[in-house]
Short mmCIF file of C-alpha atoms and ligand atoms in Angstrom, two decimals:
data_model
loop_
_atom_site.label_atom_id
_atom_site.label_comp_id
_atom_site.label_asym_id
_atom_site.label_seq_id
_atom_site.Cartn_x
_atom_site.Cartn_y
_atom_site.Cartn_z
CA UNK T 1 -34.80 -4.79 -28.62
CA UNK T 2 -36.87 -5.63 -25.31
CA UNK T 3 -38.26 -2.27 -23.48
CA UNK T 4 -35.72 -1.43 -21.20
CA UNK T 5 -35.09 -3.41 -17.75
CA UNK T 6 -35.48 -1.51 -14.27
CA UNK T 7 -31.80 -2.33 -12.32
CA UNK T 8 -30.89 -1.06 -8.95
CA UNK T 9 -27.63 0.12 -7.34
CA UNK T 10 -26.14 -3.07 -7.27
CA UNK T 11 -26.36 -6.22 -9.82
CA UNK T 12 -25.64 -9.94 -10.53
CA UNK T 13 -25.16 -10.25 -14.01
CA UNK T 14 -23.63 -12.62 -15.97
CA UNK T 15 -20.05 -12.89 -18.21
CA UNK T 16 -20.48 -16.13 -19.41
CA UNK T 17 -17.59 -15.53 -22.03
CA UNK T 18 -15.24 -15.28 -19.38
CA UNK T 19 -17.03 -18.19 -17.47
CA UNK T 20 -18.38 -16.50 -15.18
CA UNK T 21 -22.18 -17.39 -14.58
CA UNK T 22 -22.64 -14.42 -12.09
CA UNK T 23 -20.93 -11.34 -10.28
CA UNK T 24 -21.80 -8.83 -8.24
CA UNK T 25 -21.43 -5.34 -10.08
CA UNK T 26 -22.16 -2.00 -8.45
CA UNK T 27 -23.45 -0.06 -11.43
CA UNK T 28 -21.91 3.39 -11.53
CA UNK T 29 -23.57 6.08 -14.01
CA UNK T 30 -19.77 8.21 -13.10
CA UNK T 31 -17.75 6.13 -14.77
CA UNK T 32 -18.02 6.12 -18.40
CA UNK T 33 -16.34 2.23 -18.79
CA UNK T 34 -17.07 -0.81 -16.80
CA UNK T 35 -14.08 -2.16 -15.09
CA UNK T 36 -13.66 -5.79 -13.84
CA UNK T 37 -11.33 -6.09 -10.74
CA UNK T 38 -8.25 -8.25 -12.41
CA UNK T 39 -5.10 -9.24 -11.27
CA UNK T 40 -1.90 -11.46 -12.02
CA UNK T 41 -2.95 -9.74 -15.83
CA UNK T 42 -0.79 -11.57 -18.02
CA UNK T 43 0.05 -10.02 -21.79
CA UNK T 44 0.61 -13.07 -25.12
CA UNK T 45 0.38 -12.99 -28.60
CA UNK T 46 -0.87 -16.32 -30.65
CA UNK T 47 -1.63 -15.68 -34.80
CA UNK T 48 -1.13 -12.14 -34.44
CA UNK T 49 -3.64 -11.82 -31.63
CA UNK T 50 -3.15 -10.38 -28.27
CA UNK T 51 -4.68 -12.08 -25.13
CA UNK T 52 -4.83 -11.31 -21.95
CA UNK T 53 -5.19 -14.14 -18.88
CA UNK T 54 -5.98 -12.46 -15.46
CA UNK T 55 -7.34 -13.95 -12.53
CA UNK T 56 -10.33 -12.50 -10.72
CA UNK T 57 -11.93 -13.66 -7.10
CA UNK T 58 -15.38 -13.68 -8.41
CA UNK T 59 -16.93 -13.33 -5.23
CA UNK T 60 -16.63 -10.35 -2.89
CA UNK T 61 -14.57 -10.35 0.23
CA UNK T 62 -13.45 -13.57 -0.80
CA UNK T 63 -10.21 -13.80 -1.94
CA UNK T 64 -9.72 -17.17 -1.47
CA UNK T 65 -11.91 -18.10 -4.87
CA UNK T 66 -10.02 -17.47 -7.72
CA UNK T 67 -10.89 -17.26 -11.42
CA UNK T 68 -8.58 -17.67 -14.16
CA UNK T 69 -10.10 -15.24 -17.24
CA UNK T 70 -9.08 -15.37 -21.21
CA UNK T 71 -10.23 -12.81 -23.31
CA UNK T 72 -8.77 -10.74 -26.86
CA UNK T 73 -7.05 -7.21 -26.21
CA UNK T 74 -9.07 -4.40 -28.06
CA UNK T 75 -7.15 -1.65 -26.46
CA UNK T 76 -4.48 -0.25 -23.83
CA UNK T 77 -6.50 3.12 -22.42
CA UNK T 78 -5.53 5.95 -19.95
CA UNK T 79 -8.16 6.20 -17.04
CA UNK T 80 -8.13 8.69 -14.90
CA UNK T 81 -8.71 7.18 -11.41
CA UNK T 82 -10.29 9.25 -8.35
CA UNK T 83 -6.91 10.94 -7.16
CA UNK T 84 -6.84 12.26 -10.87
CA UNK T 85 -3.91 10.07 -11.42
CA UNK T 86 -3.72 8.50 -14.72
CA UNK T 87 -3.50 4.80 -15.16
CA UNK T 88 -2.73 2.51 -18.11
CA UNK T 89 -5.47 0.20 -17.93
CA UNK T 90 -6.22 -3.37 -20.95
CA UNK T 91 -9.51 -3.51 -22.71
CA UNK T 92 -11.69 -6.28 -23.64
CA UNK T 93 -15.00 -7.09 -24.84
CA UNK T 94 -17.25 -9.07 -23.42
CA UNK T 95 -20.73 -10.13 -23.44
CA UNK T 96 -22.61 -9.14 -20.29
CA UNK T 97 -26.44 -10.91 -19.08
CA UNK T 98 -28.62 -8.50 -17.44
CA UNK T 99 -32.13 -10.49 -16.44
CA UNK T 100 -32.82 -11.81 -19.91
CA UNK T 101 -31.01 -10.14 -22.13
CA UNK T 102 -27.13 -10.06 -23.39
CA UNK T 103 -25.00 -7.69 -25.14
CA UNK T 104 -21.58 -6.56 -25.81
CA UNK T 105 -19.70 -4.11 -23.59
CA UNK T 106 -16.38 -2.79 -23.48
CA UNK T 107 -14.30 -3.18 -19.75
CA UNK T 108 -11.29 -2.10 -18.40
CA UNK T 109 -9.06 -4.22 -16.55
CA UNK T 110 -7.96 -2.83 -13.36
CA UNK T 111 -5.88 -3.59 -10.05
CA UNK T 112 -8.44 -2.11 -7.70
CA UNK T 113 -9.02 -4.79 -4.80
CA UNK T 114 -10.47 -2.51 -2.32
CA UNK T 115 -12.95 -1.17 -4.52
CA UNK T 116 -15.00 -4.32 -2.76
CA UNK T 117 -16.93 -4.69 -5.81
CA UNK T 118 -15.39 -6.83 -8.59
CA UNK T 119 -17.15 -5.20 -11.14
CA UNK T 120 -18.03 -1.74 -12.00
CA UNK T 121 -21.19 -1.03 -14.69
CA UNK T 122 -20.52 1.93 -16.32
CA UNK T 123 -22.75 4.61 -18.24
CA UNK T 124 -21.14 3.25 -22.07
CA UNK T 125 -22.20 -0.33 -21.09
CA UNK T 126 -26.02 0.30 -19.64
CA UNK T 127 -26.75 3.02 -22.69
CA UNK T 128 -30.32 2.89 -24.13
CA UNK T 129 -30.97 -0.67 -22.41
CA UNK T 130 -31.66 0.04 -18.61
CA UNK T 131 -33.63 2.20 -16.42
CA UNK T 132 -31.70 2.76 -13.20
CA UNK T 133 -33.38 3.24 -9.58
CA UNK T 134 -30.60 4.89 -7.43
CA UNK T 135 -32.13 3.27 -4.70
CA UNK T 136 -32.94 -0.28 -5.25
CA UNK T 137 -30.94 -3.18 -5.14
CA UNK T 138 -31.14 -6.41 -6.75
CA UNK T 139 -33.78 -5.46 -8.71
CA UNK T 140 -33.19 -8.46 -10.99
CA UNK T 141 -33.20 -11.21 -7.85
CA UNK T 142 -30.90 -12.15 -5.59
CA UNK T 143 -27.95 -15.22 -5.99
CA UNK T 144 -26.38 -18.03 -3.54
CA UNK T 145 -23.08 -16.87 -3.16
CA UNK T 146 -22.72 -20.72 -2.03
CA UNK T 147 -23.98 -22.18 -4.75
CA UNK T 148 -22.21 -19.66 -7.11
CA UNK T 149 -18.77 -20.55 -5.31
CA UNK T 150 -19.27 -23.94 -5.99
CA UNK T 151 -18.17 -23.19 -10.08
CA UNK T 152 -14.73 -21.68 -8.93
CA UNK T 153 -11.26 -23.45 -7.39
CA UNK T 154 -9.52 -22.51 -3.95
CA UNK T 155 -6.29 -20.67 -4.17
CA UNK T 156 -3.92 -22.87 -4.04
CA UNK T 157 0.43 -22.13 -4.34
CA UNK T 158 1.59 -22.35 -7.56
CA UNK T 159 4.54 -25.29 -8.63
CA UNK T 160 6.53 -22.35 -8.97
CA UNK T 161 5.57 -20.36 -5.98
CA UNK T 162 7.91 -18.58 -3.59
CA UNK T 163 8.37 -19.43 0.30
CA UNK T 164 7.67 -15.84 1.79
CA UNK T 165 7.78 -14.69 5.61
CA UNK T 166 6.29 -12.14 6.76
CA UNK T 167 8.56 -11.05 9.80
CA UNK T 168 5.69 -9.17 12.20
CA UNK T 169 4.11 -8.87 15.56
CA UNK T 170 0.33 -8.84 15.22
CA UNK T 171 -1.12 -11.04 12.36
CA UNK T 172 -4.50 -9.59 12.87
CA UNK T 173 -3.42 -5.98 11.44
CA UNK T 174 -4.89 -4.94 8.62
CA UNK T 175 -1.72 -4.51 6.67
CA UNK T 176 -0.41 -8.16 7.31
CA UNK T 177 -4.00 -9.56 6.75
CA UNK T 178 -3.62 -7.92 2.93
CA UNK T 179 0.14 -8.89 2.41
CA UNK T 180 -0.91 -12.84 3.14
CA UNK T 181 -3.97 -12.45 1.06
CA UNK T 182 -1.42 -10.63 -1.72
CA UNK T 183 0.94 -13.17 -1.27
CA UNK T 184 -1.27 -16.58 -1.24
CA UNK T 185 -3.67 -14.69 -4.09
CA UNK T 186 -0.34 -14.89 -6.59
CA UNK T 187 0.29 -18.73 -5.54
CA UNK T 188 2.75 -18.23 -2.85
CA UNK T 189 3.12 -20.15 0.30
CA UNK T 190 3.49 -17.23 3.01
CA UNK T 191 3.77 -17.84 6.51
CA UNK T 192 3.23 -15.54 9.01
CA UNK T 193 6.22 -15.25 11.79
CA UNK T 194 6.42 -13.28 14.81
CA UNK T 195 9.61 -11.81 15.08
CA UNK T 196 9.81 -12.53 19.21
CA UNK T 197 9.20 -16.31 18.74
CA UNK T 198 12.34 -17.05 16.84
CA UNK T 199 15.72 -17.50 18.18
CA UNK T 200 19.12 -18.14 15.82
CA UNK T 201 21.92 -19.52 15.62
CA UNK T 202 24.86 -17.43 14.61
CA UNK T 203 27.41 -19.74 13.18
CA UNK T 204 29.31 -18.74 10.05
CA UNK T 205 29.22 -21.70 8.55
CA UNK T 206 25.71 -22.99 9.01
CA UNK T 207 23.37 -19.41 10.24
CA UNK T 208 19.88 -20.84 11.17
CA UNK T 209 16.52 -19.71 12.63
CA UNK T 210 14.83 -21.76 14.78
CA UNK T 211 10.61 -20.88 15.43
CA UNK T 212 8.06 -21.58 18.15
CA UNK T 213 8.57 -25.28 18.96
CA UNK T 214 12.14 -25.52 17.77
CA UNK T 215 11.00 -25.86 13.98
CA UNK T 216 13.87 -25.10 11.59
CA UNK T 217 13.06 -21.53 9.45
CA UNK T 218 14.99 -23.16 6.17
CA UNK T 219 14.72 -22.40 2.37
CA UNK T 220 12.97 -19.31 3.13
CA UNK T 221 12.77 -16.88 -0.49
CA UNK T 222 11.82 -13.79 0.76
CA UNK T 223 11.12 -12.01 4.17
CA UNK T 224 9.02 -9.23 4.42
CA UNK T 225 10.03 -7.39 7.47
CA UNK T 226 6.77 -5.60 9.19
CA UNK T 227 9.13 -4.32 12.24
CA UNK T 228 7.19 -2.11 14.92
CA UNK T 229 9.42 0.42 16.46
CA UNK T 230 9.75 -1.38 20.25
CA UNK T 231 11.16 -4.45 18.08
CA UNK T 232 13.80 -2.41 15.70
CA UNK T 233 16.81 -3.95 17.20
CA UNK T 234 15.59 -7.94 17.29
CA UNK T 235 13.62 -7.33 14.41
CA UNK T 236 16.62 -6.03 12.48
CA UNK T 237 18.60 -8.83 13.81
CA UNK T 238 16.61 -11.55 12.66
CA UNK T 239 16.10 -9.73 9.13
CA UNK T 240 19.68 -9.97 9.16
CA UNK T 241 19.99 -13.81 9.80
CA UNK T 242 17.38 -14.67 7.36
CA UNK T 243 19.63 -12.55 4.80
CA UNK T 244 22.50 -14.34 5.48
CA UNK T 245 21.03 -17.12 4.94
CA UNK T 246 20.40 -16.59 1.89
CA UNK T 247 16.96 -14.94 1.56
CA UNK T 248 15.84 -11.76 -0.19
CA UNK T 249 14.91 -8.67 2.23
CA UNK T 250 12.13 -6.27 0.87
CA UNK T 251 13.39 -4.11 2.69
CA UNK T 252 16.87 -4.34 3.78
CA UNK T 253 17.90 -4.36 7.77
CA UNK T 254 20.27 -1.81 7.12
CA UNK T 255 18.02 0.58 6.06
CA UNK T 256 15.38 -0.12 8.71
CA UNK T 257 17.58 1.03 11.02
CA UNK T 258 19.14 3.56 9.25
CA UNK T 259 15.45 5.06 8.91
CA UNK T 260 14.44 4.58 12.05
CA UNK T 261 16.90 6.99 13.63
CA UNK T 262 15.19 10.50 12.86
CA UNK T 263 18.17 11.96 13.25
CA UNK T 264 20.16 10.06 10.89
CA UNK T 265 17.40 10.27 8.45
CA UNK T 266 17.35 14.03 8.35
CA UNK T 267 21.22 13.91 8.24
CA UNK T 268 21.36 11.34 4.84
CA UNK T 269 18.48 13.40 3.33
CA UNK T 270 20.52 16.59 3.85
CA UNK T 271 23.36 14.94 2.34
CA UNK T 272 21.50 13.80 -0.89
CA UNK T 273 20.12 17.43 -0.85
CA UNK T 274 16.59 16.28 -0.26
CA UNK T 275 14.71 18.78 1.12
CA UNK T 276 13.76 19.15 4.81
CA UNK T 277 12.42 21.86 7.44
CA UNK T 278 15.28 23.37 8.96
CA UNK T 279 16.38 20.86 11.98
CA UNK T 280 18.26 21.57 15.18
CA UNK T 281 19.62 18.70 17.70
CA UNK T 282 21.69 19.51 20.55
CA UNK T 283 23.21 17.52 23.65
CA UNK T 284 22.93 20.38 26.54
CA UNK T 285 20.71 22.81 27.61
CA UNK T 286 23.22 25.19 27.12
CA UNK T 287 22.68 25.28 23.90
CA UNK T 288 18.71 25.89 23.77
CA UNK T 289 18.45 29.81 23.22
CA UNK T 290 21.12 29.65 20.14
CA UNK T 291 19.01 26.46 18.63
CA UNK T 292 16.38 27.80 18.45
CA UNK T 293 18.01 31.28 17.11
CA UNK T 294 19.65 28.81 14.44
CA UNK T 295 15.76 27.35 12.96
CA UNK T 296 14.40 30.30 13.09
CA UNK T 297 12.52 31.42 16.70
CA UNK T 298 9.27 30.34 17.64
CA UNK T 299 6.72 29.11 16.90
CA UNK T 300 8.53 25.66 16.68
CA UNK T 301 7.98 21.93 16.61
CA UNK T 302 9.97 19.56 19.10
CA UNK T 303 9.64 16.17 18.26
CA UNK T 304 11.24 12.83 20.95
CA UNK T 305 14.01 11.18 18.37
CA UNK T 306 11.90 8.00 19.49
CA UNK T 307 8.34 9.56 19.07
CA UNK T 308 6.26 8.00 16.47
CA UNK T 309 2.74 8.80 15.09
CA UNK T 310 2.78 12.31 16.28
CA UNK T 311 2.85 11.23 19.76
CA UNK T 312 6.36 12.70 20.60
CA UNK T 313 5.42 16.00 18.22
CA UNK T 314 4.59 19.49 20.38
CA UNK T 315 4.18 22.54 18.76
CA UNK T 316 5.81 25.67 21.04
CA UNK T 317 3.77 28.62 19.73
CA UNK T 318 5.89 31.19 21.85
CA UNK T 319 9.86 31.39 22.63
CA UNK T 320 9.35 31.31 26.80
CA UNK T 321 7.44 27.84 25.72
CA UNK T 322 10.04 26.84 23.20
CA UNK T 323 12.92 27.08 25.79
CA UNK T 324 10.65 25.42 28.66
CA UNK T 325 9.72 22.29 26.46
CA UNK T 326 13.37 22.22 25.36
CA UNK T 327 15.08 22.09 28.77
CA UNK T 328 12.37 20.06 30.18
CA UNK T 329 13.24 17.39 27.83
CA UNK T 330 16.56 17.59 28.27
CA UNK T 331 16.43 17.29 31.87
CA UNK T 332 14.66 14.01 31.05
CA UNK T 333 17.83 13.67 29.04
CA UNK T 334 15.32 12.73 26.01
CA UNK T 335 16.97 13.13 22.84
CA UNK T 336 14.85 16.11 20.75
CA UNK T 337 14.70 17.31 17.39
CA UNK T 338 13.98 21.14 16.79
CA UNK T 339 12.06 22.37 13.86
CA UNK T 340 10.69 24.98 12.29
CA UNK T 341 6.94 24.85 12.65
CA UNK T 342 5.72 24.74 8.74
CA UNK T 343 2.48 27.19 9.33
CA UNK T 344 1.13 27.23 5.81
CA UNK T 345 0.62 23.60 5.76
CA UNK T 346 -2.14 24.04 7.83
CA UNK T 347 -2.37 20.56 9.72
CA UNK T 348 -1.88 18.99 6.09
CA UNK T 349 0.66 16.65 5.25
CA UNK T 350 1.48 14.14 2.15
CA UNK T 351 2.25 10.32 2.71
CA UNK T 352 3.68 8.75 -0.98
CA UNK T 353 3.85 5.26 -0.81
CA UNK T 354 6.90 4.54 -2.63
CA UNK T 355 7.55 0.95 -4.12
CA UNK T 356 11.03 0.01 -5.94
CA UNK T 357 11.81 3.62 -7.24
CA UNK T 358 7.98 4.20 -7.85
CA UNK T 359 4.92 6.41 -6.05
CA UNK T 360 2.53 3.47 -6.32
CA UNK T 361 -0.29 6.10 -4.34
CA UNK T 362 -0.50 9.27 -2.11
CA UNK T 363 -3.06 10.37 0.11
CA UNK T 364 -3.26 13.78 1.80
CA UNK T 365 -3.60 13.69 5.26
CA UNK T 366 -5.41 16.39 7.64
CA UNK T 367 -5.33 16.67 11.19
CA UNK T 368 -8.15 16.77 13.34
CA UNK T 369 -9.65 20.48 14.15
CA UNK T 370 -7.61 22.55 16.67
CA UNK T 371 -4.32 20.03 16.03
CA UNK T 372 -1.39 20.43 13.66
CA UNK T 373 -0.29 16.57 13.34
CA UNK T 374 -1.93 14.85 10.64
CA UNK T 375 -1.18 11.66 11.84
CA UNK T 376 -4.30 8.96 10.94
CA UNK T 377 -3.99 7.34 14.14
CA UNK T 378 -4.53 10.99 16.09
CA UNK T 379 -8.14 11.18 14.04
CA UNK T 380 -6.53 12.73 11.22
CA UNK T 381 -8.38 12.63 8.17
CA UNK T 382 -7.01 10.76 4.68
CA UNK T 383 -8.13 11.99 1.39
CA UNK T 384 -6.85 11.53 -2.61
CA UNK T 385 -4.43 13.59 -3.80
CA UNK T 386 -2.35 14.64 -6.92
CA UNK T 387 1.22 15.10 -6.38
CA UNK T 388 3.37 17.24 -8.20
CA UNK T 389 6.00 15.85 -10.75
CA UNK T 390 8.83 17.34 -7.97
CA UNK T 391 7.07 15.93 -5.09
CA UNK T 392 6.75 12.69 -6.55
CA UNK T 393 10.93 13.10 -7.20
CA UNK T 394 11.71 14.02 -3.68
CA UNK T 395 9.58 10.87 -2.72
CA UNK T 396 11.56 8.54 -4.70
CA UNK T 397 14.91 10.15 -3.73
CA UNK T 398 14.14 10.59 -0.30
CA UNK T 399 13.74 6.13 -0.50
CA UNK T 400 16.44 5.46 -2.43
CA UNK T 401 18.26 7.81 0.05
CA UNK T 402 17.55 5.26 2.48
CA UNK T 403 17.64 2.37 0.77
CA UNK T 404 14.35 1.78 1.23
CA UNK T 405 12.36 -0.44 -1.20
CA UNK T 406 9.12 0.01 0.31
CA UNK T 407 8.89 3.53 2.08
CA UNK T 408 5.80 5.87 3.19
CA UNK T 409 7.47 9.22 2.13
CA UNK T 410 5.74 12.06 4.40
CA UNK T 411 6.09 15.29 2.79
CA UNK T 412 4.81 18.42 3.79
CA UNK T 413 3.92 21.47 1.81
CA UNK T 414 5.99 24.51 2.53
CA UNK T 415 5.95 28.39 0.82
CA UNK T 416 9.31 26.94 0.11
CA UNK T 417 8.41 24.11 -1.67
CA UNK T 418 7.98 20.17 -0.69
CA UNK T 419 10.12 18.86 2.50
CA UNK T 420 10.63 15.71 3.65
CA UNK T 421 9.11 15.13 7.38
CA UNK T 422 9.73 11.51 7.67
CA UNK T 423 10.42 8.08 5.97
CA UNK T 424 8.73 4.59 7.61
CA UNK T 425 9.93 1.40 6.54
CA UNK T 426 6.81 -0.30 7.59
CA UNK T 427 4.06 2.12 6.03
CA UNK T 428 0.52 0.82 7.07
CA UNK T 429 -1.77 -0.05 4.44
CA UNK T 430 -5.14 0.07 5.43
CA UNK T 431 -5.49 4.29 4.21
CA UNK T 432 -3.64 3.70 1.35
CA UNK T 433 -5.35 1.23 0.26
CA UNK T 434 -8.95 2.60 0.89
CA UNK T 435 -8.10 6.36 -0.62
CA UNK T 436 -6.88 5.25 -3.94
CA UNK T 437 -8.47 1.93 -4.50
CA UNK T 438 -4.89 0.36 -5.26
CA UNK T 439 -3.93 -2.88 -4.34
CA UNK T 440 -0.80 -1.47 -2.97
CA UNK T 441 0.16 -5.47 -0.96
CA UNK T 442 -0.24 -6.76 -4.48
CA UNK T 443 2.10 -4.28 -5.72
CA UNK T 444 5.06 -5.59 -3.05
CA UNK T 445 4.29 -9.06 -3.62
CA UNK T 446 5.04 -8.57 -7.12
CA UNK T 447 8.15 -6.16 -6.40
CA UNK T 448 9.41 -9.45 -4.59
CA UNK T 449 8.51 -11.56 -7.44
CA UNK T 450 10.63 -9.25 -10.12
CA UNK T 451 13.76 -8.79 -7.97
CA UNK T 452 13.66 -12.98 -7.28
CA UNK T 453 13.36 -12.94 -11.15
CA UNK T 454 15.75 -10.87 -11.72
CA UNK T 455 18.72 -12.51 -9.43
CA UNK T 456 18.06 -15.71 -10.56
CA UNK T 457 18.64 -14.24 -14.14
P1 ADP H 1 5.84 10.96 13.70
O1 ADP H 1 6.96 10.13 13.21
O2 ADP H 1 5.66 10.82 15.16
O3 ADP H 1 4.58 10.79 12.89
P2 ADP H 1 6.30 13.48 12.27
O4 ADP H 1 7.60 14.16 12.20
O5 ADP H 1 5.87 12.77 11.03
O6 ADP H 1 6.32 12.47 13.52
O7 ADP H 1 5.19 14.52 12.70
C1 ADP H 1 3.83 14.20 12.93
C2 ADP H 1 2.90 15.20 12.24
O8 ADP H 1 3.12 16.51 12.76
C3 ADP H 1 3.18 15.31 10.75
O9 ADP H 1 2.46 14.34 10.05
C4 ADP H 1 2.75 16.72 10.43
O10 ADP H 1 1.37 16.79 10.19
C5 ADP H 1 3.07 17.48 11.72
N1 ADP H 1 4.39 18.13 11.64
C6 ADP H 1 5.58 17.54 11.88
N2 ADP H 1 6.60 18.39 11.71
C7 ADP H 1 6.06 19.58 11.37
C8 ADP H 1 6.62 20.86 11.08
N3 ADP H 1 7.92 21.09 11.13
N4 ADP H 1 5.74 21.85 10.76
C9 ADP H 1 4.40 21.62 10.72
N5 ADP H 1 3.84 20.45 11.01
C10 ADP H 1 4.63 19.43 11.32
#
């Protein structure tokens, strides 16, 4: 063997095997396997041999480049990702060109898009043949991405592909920016529509949708509906109109709604025994010393029944506060909730991202110093987190209480155990997706993809 090569933080290297002539890897001395970001990983056995076919965008922040892979299955392994979750992950060999040289390294197979890298370099692969210099890069020269681009084919939808809409507002959030790329990435044709530019026609025997300049919204598959709270009620209609015309609903209008009343919520999730902080609501004022008697006394949290990301959340720390807050609302003839303030969850909360019956991720979320809401969008704080085996069963019930199919489950931790604090049937992506590396839009593209499946069947 050569004396060993000098490699920075980040690499091209080569995996000509797989027909790849070069790809960026970040080399990572923490992880003992290397790990190639795959997706669409597809399982077949010819003579007794496994294969796997995946498809990879070879370049970075480029997901419109796609890569179709081949390679033998030498194993199914249990890595432990950085939320100390455990995940079932393929393994291949491949051979791997570092300057010069090639040799044969083991790597996992994993569904991490927003680890930006496509590949990882582990410690297993790099033994006894490199020298590593933290902070370098490129130590073995740099690559044109365009000229490297030129060996791979656009995107493009499959035969087979699925007509999707993604019913929204803003196309420039990050959320529906990842569910096109999710969508298009698997061959689908999706189309972005905003929910206020389409108008319908109601008749029983021929519903229709009609968009922008009078276009026609026809043989639609699948909607996913993205609904922000100001456009529940058209949203929901037009959900509905697309459903009866045939199309599957990720997440069904009725349950949007349902879930968007915090009061209902609470009321369902009491009724499926889901645990929840104990919750007053009241019409009159008259009422305000005996509700607050009935969750306990202050401190307390009153929350707006139409608040939403904290911003209708106040914490009374006394009783003279409590009753002030109360009646003041009422006299504004707001409609309140009254809570018991959780203490010991010390500005921490739990969001579980729950997809078809499943926690597909959780992140913990901590508020800002000197505030009790953990909300992101109030400069709360998102981190990894391991949920217990009950929390991750209140999640899924609390969902299916709903009749959600995609849901962000917000739990918080109470001396009492997990309770449920809220359920959003539009859960953004963007923390999700950075805290545990998931590709959680992949993960409802392909939910819509097995439930199509499965109908059809
Ligand atoms: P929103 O829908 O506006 O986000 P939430 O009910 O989820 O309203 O409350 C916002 C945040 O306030 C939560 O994420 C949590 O951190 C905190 N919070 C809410 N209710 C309680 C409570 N009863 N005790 C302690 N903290 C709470």
């Amino acid at each position: 063997m050569n004396s060993k090569i000098t490699i920075g933080k980040e690499e091209w290297c080569g995996l000509h095997d797989l027909g790849m002539p070069a790809i960026k890897a970040r080399i990572d001395t923490g992880a003992k396997t290397s790990s190639l970001h795959a997706f669409n990983i597809r399982l077949s056995t010819e003579d007794g041999i496994e294969y796997v076919d995946f498809d990879i965008h070879p370049i970075q922040d480029n997901r419109k480049l796609i890569h179709t892979c081949r390679a033998i299955v030498i194993d199914n392994r249990y890595i432990k990702s950085s939320s100390g979750d455990k995940e079932s992950r393929i393994v291949i060999k491949t051979n791997v060109t570092l300057n010069d040289e090639t040799w044969e390294i083991e790597v996992t197979l994993t569904n991490r898009d927003s680890m930006g890298y496509r590949m990882l370099l582990g410690r297993e692969a790099m033994k006894d043949r490199v020298l590593i210099d933290p902070d370098s890069s490129f130590c073995l020269g740099n690559v044109d991405e365009q000229a490297i681009a030129k060996n791979y084919k656009s995107a493009l939808p499959k035969k087979n592909g699925l007509n999707i809409a993604l019913l929204a507002s803003n196309p420039k959030l990050y959320s529906n920016k990842r569910i096109i790329e999710a969508g298009e990435e698997r061959g689908h044709k999706i189309r972005f529509i905003n929910i206020k530019q389409c108008y319908m026609n109601i008749s029983q025997s021929n519903p229709q949708i009609h968009y922008q300049d009078e276009e026609l919204l026809s043989d639609i598959d699948a909607v996913i509906p993205r609904i922000k709270p100001s456009m529940t009620f058209y949203g929901c209609a037009v959900a509905r109109q697309f459903q009866s015309m045939g199309a599957f609903c990720l997440n069904d209008f009725d349950s949007i709604t349902r879930s968007r009343d915090k009061l209902h919520s609470l009321q369902l999730l009491s009724k499926y025994k889901i645990p929840i902080p104990v919750t007053g609501f009241a019409d009159s004022p008259v009422n305000t010393t005996d509700i607050m008697r009935m969750v306990g006394g202050a401190p307390l949290v009153i929350k707006l029944l139409e608040g939403t990301q904290g911003k209708g959340v106040v914490l009374a720390e006394t009783a003279n506060a409590a009753e002030s807050l109360i009646n003041a609302f009422k006299s504004l003839k707001a409609n309140i909730l009254v809570q018991e303030f959780i203490k010991e969850a010390d500005g921490r909360d739990i969001r579980c991202f729950v997809i078809d019956g499943k926690v597909v991720g959780s992140i913990q979320r901590e508020a800002a110093e000197g505030e009790f809401r953990a909300n992101l969008h109030l400069g709360g704080t998102a981190s990894p987190v391991k949920i217990t085996a009950q929390e991750r069963k209140i999640a899924i019930n609390a969902a299916k209480a709903m009749g959600l199919r995609v849901a962000g489950v917000d739990l918080i931790r109470s001396r009492t155990g997990p309770k449920v604090l809220e359920i959003n049937s539009s859960p953004g992506l963007e923390g999700i997706e950075a805290v545990t590396e998931k590709d959680v839009a992949g993960l409802m593209i392909e939910c819509i993809e097995r439930t199509i499946a499965k109908r059809k069947r």
